[in-house]
Short mmCIF file of C-alpha atoms in Angstrom, two decimals:
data_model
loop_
_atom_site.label_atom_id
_atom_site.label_comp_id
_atom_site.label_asym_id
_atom_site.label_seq_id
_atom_site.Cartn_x
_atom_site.Cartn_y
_atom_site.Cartn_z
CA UNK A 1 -22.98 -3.81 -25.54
CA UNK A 2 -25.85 -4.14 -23.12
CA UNK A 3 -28.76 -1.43 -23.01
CA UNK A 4 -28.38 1.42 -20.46
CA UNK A 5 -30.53 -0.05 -17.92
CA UNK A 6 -28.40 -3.14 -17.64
CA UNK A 7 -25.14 -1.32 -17.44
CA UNK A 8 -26.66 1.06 -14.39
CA UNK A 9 -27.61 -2.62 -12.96
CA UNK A 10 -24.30 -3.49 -13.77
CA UNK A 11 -22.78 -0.51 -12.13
CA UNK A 12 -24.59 -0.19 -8.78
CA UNK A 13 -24.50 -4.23 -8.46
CA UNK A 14 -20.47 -3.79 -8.96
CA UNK A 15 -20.40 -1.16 -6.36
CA UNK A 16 -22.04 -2.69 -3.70
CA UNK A 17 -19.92 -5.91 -4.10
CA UNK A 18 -16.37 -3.98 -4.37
CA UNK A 19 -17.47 -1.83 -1.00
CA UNK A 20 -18.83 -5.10 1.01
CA UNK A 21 -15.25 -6.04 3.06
CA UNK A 22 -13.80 -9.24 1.69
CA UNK A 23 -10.38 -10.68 1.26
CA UNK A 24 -8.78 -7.85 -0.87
CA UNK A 25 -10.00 -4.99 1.17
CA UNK A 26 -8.60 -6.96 4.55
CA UNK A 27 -5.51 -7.61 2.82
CA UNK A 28 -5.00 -4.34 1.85
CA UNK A 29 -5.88 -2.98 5.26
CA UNK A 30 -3.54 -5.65 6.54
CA UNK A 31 -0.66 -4.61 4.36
CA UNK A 32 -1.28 -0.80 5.63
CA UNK A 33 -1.12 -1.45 9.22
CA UNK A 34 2.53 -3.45 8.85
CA UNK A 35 4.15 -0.70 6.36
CA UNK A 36 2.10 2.26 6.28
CA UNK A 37 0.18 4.02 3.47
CA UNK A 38 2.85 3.44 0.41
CA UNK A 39 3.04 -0.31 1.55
CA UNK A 40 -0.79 -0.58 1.39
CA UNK A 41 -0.92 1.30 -2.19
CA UNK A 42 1.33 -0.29 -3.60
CA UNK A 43 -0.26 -3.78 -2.20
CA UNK A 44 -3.62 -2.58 -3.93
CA UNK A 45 -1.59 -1.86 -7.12
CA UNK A 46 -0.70 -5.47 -7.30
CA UNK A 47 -4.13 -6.79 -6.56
CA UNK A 48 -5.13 -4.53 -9.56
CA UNK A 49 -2.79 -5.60 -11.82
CA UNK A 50 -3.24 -9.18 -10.43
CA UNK A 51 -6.88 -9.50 -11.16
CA UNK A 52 -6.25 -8.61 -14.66
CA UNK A 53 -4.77 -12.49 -15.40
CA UNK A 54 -8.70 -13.49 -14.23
CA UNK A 55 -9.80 -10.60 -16.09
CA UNK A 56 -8.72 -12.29 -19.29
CA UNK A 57 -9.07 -15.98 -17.91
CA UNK A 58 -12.35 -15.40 -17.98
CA UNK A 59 -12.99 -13.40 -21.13
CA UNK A 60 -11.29 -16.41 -22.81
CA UNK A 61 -13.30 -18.97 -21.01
CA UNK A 62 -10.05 -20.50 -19.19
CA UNK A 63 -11.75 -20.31 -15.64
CA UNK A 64 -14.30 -22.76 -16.91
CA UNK A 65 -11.30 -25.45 -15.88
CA UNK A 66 -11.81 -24.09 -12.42
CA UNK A 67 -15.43 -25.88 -12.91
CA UNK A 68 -14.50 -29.24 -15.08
CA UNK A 69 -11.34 -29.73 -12.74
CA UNK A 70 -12.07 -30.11 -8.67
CA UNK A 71 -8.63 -30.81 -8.29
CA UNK A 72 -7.26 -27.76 -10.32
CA UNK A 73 -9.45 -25.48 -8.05
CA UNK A 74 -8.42 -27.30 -5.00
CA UNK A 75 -4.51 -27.07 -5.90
CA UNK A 76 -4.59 -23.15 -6.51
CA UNK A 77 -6.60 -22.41 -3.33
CA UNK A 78 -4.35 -24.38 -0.74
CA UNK A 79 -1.39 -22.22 -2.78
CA UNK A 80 -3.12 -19.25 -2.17
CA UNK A 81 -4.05 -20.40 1.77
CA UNK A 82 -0.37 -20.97 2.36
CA UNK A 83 0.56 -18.28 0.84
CA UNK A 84 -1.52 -15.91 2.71
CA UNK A 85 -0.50 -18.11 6.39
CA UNK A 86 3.11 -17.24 5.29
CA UNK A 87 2.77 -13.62 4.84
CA UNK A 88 0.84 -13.46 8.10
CA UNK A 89 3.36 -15.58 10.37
CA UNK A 90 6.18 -13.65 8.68
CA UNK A 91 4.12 -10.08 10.03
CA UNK A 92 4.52 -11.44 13.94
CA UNK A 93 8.27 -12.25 13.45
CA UNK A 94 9.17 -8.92 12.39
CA UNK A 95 11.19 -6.74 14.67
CA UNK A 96 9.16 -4.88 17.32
CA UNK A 97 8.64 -1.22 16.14
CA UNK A 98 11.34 1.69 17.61
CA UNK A 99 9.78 5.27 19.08
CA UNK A 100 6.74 4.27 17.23
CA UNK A 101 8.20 3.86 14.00
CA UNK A 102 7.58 0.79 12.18
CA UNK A 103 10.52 -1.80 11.30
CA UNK A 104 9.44 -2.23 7.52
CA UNK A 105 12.94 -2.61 4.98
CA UNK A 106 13.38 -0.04 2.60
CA UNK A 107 11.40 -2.73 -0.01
CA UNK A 108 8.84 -3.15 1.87
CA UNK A 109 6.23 -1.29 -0.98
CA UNK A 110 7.97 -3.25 -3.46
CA UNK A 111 7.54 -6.47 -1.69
CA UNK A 112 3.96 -5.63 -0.74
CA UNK A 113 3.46 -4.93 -4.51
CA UNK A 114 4.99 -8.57 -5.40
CA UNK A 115 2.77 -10.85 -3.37
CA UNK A 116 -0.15 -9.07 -3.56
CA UNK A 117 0.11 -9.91 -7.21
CA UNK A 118 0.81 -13.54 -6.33
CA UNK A 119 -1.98 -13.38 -3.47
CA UNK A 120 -4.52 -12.60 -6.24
CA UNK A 121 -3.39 -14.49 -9.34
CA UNK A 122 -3.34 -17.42 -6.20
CA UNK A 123 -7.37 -16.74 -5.46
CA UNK A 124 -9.18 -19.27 -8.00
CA UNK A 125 -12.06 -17.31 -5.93
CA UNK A 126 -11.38 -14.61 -8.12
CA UNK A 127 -11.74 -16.58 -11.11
CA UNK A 128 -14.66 -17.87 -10.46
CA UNK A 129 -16.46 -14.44 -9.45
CA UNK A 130 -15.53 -12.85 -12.51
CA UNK A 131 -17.01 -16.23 -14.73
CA UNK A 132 -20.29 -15.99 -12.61
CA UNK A 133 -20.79 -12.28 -12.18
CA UNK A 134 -19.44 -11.48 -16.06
CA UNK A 135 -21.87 -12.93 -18.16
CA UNK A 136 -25.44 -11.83 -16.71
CA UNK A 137 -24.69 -8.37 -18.49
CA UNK A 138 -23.23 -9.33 -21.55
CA UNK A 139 -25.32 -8.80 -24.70
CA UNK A 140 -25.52 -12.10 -27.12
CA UNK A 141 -26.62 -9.60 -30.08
CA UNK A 142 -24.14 -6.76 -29.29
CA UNK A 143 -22.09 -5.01 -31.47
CA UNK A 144 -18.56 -6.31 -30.03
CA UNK A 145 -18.29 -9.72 -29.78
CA UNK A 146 -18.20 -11.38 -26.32
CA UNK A 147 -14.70 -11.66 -25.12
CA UNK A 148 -14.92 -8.22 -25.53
CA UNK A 149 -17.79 -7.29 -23.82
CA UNK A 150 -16.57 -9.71 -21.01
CA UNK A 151 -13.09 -7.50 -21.03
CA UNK A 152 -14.15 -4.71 -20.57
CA UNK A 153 -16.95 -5.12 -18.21
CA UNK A 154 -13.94 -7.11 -16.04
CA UNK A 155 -12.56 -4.03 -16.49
CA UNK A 156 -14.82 -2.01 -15.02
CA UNK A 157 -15.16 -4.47 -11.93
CA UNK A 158 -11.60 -4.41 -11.45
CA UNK A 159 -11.37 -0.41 -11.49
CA UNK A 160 -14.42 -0.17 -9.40
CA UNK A 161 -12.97 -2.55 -6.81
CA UNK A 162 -9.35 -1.20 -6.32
CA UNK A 163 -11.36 1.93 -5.90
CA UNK A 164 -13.02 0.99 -2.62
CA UNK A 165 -9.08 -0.97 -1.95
CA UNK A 166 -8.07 2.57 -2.26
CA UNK A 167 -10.26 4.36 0.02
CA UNK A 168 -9.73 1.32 2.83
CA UNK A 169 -5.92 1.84 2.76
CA UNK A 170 -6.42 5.43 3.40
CA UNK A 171 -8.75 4.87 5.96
CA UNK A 172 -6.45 2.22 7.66
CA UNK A 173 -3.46 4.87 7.14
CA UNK A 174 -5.39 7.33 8.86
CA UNK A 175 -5.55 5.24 11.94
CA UNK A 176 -1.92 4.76 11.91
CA UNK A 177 -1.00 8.58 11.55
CA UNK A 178 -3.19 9.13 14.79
CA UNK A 179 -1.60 6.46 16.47
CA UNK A 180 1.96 6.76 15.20
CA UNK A 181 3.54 8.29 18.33
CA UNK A 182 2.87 4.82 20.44
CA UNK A 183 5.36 2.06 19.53
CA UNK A 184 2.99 -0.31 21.16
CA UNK A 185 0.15 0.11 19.39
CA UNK A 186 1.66 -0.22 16.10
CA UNK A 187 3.44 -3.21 17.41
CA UNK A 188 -0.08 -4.03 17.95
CA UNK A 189 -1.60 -3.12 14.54
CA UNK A 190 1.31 -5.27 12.86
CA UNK A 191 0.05 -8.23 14.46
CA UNK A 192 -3.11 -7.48 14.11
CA UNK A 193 -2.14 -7.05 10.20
CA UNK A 194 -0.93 -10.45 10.32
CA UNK A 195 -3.58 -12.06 12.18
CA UNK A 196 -6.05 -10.93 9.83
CA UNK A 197 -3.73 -12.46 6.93
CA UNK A 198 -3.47 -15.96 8.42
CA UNK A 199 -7.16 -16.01 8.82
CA UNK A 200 -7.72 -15.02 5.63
CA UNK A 201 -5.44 -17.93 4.33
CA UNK A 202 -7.49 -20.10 6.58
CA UNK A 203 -10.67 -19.10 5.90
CA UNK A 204 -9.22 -19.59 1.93
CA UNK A 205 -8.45 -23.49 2.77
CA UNK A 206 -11.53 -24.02 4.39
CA UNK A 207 -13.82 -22.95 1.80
CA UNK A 208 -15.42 -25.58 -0.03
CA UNK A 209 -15.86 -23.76 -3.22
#
């Protein structure tokens, strides 16, 4: 494994990516503010588990496609994009909320827990962070040999970033709890959910690379 003083480089570098706001976080956020704290949990709980298939894409060397193949990269964003625009258009049409209490079916959680696995597996950005952030700290002359190391620093990402998922959901669930008396509002904060979900999926088909 690498020395100390790379893995504290490692660490804070991790850190301060996982805590700047990007599409997880918002998603997550976004999730909270259409079905409440569990929905948003259970949302980060499939971006977790999600991230895990780049996790080992890239410990195997698999993203590397993402690289050699445009059009591979292309096809998985604009998946992900729709995807995303779906979820978002399907927050608006949801039923206005009654005495402040949200509309969200029973399986809401569930659901939330569903696509956000297929919003992440969906983000070839993903991918291609973990195959460009993974191997500055890996150690050629290590002990364990690379896919390892490359495991279990994804690892490590992946904890650290649910983490600060974590802590944005109950942030975004506080809001709701001091808000929860106005039906309005949280009509409000479920569009707002989706709007922030549609531009995400724009902002996803957009991108260049």
């Amino acid at each position: 494994m690498p020395s100390l003083e790379v893995l504290l480089a490692f660490a804070a570098t991790t850190a301060v990516f996982a805590f700047i706001p990007g599409p997880a976080m918002l998603y997550a956020a976004a999730r909270t503010m259409a079905g409440g704290r569990r929905a948003g949990l259970w949302a980060v709980l499939g971006i977790h588990l999600g991230a895990y298939v780049h996790v080992v894409a890239a410990a195997a060397g698999l993203s590397a496609l993402f690289h050699a193949v445009p059009v591979a990269y292309t096809t998985v964003k604009l998946a992900g994009a729709l995807y995303l625009i779906w979820l978002g258009i399907s927050m608006f049409r949801a039923p206005a909320p009654s005495n402040g209490v949200p509309n969200v079916p029973p399986t809401s959680a569930k659901k939330a827990f569903l696509q956000s696995i297929a919003v992440e597996v969906l983000n070839p950005k993903t991918a291609i962070f973990f195959m460009a952030f993974l191997p500055q700290f890996v150690d050629g002359d290590g002990g364990l040999p690379l896919w390892a190391q490359l495991a279990i620093l994804g690892a490590i990402v992946n904890a650290t970033f649910t983490f600060a998922d974590v802590v944005c959901v109950f942030l975004a669930g506080l809001i709701m709890t001091r808000l929860k008396g106005s039906g309005t509002v949280q009509k409000l904060l479920q569009r707002a959910g989706g709007t922030v979900l549609v531009g995400l999926g724009l902002q996803v088909a957009m991108q260049r690379t």
